[in-house]
mmCIF file of C-alpha atoms in Angstrom:
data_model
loop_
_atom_site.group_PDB
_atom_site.id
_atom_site.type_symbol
_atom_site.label_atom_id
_atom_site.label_comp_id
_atom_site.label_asym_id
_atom_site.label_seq_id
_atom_site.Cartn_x
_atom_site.Cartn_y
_atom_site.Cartn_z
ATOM 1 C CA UNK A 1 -17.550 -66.728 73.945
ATOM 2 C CA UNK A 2 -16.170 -64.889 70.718
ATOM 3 C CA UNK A 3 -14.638 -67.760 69.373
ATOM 4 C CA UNK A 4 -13.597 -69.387 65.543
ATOM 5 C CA UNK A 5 -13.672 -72.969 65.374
ATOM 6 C CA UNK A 6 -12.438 -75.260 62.569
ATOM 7 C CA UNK A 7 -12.741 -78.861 62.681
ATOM 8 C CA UNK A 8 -11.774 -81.556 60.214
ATOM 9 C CA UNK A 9 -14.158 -84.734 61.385
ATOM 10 C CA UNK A 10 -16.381 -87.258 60.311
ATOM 11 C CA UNK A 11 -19.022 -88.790 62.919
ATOM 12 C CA UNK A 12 -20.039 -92.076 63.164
ATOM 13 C CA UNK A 13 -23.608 -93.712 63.525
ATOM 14 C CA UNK A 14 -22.467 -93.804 67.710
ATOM 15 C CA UNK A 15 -25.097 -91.901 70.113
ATOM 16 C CA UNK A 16 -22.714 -89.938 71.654
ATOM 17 C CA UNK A 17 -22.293 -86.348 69.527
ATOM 18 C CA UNK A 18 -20.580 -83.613 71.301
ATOM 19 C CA UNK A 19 -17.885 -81.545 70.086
ATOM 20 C CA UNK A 20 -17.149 -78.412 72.388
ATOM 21 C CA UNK A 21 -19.014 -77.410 75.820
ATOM 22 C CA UNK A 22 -18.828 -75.492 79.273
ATOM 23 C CA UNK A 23 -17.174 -77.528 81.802
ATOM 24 C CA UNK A 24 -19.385 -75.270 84.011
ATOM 25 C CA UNK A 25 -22.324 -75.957 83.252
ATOM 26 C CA UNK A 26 -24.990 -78.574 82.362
ATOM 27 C CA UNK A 27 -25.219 -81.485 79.411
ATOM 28 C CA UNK A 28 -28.210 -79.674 77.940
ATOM 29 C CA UNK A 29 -26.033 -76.227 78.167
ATOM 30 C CA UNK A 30 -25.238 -74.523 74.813
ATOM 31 C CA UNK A 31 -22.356 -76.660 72.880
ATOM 32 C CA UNK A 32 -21.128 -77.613 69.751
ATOM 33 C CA UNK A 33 -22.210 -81.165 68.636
ATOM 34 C CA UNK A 34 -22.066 -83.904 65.887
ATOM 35 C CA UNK A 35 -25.056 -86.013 65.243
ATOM 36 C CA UNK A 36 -27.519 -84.712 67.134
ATOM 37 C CA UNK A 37 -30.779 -86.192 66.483
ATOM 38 C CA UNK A 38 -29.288 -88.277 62.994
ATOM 39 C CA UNK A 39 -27.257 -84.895 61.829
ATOM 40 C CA UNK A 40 -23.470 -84.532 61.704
ATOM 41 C CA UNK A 41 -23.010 -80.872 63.006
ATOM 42 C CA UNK A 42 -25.311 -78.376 64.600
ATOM 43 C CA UNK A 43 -25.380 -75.564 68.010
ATOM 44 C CA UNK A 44 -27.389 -77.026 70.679
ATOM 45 C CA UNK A 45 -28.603 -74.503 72.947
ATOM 46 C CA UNK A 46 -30.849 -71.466 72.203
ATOM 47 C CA UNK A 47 -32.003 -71.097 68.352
ATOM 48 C CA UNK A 48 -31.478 -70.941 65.642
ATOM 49 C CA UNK A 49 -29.741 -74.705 65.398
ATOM 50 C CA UNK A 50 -28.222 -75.051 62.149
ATOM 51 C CA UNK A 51 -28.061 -78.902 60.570
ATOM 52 C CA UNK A 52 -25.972 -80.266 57.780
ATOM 53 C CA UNK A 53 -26.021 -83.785 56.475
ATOM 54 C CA UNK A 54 -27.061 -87.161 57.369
ATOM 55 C CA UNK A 55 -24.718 -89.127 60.674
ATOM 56 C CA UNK A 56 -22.141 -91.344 59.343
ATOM 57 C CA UNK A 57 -21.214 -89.662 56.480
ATOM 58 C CA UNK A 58 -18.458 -91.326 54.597
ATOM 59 C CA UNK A 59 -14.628 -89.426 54.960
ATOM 60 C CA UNK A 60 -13.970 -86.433 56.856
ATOM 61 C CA UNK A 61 -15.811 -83.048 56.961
ATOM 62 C CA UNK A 62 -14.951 -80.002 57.901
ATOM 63 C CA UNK A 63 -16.547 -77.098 59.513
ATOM 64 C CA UNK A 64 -15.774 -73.638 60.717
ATOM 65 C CA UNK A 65 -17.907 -71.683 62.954
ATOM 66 C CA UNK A 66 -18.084 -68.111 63.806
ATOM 67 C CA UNK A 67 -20.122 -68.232 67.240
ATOM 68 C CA UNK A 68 -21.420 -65.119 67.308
ATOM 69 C CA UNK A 69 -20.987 -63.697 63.614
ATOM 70 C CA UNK A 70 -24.036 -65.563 62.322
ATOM 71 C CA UNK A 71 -22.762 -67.492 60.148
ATOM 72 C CA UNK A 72 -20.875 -71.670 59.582
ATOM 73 C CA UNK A 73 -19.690 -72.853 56.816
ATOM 74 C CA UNK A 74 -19.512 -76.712 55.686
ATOM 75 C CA UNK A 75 -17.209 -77.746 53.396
ATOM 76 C CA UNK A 76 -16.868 -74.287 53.135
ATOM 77 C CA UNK A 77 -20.126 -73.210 51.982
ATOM 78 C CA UNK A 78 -21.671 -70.406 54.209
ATOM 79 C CA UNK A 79 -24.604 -70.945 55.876
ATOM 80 C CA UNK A 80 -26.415 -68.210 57.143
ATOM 81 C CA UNK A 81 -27.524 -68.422 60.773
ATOM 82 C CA UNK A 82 -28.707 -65.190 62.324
ATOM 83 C CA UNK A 83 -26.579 -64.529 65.293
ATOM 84 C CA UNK A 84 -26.649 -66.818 68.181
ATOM 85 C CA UNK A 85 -25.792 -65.675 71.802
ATOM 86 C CA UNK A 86 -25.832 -68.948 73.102
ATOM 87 C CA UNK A 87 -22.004 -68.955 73.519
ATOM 88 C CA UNK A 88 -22.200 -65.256 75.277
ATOM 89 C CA UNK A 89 -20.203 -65.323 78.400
ATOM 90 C CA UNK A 90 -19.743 -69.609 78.044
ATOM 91 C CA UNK A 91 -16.042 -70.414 78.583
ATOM 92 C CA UNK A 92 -16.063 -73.311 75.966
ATOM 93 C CA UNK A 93 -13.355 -75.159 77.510
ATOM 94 C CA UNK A 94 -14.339 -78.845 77.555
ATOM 95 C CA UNK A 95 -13.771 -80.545 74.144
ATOM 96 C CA UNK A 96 -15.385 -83.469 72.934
ATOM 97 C CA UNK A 97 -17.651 -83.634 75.729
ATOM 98 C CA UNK A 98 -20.521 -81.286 76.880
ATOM 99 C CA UNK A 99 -19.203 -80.502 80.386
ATOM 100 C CA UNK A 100 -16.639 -82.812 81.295
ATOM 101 C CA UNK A 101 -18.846 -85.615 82.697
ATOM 102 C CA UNK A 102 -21.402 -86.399 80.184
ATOM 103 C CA UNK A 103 -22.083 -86.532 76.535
ATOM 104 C CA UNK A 104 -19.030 -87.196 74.678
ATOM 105 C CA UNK A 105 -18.479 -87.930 71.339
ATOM 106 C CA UNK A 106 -18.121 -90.616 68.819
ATOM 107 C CA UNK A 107 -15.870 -90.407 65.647
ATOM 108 C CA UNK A 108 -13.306 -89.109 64.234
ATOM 109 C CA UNK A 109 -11.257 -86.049 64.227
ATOM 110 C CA UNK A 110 -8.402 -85.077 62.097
ATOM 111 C CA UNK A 111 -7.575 -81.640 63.243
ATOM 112 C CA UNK A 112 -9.397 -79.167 65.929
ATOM 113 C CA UNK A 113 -8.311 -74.660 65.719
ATOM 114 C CA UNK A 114 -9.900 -72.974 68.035
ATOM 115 C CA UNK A 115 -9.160 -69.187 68.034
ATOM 116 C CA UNK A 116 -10.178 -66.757 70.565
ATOM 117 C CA UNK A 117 -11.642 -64.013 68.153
ATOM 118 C CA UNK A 118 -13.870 -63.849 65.146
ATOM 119 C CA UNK A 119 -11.418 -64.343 61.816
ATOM 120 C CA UNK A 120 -12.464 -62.260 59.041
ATOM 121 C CA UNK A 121 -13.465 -64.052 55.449
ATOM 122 C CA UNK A 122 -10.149 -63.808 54.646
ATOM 123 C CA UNK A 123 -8.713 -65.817 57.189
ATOM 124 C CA UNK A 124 -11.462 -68.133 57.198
ATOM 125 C CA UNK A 125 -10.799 -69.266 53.616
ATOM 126 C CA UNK A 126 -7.185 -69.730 53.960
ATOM 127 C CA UNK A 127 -7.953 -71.443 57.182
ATOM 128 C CA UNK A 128 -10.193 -73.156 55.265
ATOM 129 C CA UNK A 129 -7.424 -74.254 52.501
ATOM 130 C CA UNK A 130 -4.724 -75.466 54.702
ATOM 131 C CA UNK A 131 -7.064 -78.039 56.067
ATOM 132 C CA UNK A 132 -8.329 -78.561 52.763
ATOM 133 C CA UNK A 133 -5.003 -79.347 50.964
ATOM 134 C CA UNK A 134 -3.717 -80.916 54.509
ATOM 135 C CA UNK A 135 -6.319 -83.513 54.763
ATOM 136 C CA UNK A 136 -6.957 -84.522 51.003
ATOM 137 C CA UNK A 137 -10.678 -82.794 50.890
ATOM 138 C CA UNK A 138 -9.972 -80.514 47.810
ATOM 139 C CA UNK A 139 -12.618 -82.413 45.997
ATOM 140 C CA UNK A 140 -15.319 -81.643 48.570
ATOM 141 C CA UNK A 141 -14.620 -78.374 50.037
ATOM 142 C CA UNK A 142 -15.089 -75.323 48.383
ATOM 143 C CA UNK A 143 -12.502 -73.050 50.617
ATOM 144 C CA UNK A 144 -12.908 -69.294 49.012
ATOM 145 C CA UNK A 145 -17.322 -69.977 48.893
ATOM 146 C CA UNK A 146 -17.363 -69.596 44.956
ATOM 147 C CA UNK A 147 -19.567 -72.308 44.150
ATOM 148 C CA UNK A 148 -16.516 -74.397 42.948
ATOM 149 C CA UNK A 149 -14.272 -76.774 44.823
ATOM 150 C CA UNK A 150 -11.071 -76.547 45.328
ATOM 151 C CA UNK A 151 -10.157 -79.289 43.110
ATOM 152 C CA UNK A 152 -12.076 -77.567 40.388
ATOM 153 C CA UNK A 153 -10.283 -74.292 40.875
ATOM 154 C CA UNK A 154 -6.747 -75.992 40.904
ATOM 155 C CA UNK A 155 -7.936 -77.904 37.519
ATOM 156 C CA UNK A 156 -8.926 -74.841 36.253
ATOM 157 C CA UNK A 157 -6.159 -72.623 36.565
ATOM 158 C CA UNK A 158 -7.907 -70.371 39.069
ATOM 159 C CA UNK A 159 -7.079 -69.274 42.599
ATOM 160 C CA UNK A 160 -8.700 -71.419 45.270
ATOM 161 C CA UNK A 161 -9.097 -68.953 47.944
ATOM 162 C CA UNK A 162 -10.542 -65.929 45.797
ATOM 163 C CA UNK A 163 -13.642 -65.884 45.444
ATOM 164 C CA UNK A 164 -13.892 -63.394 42.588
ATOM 165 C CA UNK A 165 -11.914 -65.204 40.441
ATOM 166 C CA UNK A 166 -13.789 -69.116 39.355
ATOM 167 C CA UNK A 167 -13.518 -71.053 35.960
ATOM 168 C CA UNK A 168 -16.398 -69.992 33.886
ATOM 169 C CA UNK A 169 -16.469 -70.359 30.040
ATOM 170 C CA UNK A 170 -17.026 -66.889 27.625
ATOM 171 C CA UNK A 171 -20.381 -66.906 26.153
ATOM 172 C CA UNK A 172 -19.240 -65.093 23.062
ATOM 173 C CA UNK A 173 -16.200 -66.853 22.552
ATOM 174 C CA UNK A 174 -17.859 -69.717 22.958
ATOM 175 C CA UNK A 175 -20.773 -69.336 20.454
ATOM 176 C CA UNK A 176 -17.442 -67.564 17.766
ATOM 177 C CA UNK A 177 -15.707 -71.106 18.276
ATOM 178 C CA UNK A 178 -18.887 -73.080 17.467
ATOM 179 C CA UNK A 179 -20.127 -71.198 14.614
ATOM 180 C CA UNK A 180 -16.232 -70.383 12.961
ATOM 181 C CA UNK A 181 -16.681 -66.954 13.131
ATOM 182 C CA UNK A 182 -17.083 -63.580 14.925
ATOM 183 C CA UNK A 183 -20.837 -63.233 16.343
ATOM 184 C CA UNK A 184 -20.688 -59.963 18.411
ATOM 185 C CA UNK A 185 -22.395 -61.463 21.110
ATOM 186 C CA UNK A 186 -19.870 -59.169 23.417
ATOM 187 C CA UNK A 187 -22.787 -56.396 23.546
ATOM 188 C CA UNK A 188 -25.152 -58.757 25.062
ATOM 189 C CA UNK A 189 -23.417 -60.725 27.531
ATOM 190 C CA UNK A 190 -24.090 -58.802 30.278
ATOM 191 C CA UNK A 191 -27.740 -59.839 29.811
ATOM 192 C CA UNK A 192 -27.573 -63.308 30.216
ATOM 193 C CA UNK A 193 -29.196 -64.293 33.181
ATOM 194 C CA UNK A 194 -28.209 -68.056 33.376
ATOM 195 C CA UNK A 195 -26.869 -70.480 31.432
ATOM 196 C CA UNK A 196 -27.160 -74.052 31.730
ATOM 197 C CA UNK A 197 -25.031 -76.801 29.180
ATOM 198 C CA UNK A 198 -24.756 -80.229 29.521
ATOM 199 C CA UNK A 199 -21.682 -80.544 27.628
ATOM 200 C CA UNK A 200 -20.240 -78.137 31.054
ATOM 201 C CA UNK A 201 -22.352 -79.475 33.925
ATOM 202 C CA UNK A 202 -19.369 -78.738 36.480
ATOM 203 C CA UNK A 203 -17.622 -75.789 34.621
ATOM 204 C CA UNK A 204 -15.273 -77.943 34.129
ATOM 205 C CA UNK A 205 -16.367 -79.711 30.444
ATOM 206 C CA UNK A 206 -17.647 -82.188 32.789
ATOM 207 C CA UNK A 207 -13.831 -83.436 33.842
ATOM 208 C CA UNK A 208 -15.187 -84.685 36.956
ATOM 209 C CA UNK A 209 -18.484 -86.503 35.619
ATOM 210 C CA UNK A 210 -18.854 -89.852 34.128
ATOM 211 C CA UNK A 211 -21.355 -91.692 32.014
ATOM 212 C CA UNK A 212 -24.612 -92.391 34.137
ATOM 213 C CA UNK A 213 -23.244 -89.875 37.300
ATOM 214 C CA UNK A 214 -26.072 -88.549 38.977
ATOM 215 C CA UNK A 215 -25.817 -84.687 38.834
ATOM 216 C CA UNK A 216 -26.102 -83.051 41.937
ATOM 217 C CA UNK A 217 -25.771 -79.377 40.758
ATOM 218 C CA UNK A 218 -25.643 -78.356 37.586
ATOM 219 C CA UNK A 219 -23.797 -75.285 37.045
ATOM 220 C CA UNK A 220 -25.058 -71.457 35.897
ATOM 221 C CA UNK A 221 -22.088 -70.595 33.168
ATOM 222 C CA UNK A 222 -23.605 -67.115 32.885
ATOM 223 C CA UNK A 223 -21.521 -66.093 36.333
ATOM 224 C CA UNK A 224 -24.899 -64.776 37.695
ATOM 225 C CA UNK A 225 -24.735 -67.731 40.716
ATOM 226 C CA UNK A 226 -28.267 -69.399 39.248
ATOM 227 C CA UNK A 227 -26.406 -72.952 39.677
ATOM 228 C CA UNK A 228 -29.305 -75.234 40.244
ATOM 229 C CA UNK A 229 -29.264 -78.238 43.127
ATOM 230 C CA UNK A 230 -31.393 -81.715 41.890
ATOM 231 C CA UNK A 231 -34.315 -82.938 43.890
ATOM 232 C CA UNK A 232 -33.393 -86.833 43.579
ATOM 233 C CA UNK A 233 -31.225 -88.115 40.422
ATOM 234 C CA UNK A 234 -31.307 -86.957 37.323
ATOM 235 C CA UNK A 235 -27.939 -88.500 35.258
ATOM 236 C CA UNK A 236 -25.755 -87.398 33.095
ATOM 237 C CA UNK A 237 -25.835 -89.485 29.707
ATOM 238 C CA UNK A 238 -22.659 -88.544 27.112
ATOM 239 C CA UNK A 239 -24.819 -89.887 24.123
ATOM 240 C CA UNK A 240 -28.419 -87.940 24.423
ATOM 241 C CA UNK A 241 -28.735 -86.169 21.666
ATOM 242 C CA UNK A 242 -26.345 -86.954 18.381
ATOM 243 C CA UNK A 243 -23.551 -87.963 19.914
ATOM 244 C CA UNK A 244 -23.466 -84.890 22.515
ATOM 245 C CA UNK A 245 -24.131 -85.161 26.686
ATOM 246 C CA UNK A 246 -27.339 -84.456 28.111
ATOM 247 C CA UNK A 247 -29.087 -84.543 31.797
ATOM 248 C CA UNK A 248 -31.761 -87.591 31.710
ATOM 249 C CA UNK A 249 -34.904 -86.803 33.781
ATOM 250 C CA UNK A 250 -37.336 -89.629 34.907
ATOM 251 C CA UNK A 251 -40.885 -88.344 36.216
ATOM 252 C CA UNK A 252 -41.367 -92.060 38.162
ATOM 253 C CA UNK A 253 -38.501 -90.317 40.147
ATOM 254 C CA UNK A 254 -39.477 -86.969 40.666
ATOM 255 C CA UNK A 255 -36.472 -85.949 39.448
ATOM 256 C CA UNK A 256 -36.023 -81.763 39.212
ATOM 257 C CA UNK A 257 -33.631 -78.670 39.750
#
């Protein structure tokens, strides 16, 4: 019942969703599933359940749960959860079916750990990695929870499984380089609350964005974790103003952050 579960899979569109159960019990028991009511991964049993993205996603996913830590992480991103005791004193033993004899599971499935304890963060994110880098997801998963894949990091020069270390420009050296000299902006740095550029929409100078992309997240350079997620699709246009990116917005869209 204390368990650590990683999973590299991606479900299909099929009706049939479960991951993990209790040979011992029930179908409607407390198990690990994929698709569940048009969702790729949540717990089924008592609450909270805890959803992720839409069924049939395209390529693999992959997702680590601590059962009774209170918290999963997707791609790994942590979502918080609240603890769950719906796994206390469950035996867990019947993969990709609920108890042996019903509700199986439609899909695919790269890799399946299973550990008998609760891995520390640590351990998660270099669990986290090895599946990452194994299975080609580096440009999805985000193994150390920084706010920047894995791809990014490796781009970037910076260490993909610590979290305290992320690419993320200097604001002084940054305004010294565009003005051609020394601003003393040093003193004041560690009062900027968030900073938002289109010419760095990914932290990355916007390496891994193209002409017309629609922008998903656009980054906080200030290192205060203010990155912003869109509400529909604003794009990214490289000539908005003189030459230089910007994010286009369209109101007949709803488009926001």
């Amino acid at each position: 019942d204390d368990i650590t579960l990683f999973v590299v899979a991606s479900k299909t569109n099929g009706t049939q969703d479960y991951m993990f159960g209790d040979a011992g019990v029930s179908a409607s028991a407390p198990s690990i599933i994929s698709g569940y009511n048009g969702l790729d991964f949540e717990f089924f049993g008592s609450s909270p359940r805890v959803t992720f993205k839409d069924s049939g996603s395209v390529g693999l996913q992959l997702l680590a749960i601590n059962t009774n830590a209170g918290t999963i992480n997707f791609n790994g991103q942590v979502i918080e959860t609240g603890t769950n005791d719906a796994f206390n004193n469950k035996q867990l033993d019947t993969l990709l079916s609920a108890n042996g004899s019903v509700g199986f599971y439609d899909g695919t499935i790269a890799e399946l750990l299973v550990f008998n304890n609760q891995l520390n963060e640590a351990e998660t994110t270099f669990v986290q990695y090895y599946l990452s880098k194994k299975w080609g997801l580096e440009s999805i998963v985000d193994s150390d929870g920084d706010g920047h894949t894995d791809d990014a990091e490796e781009t970037a020069g910076t260490s993909a499984i610590d979290a305290s270390d992320f690419p993320m420009p200097d604001f002084s050296d940054t305004v010294d380089t565009q003005i051609g000299e020394a601003s003393g902006f040093d003193s004041i740095e560690s009062s900027l609350a968030l900073w938002l550029d289109a010419s760095n929409i990914d932290a990355l100078s916007n390496a891994t964005l193209s002409d017309g992309d629609s922008i998903s997240t656009w980054k906080d350079l200030s290192g205060s974790g203010y990155s912003l997620n869109a509400v529909n699709t604003p794009v990214l246009v490289t000539d908005g103003f003189n030459g230089y990116a910007a994010i286009e917005f369209d109101s007949t869209h709803l488009d926001a952050f």
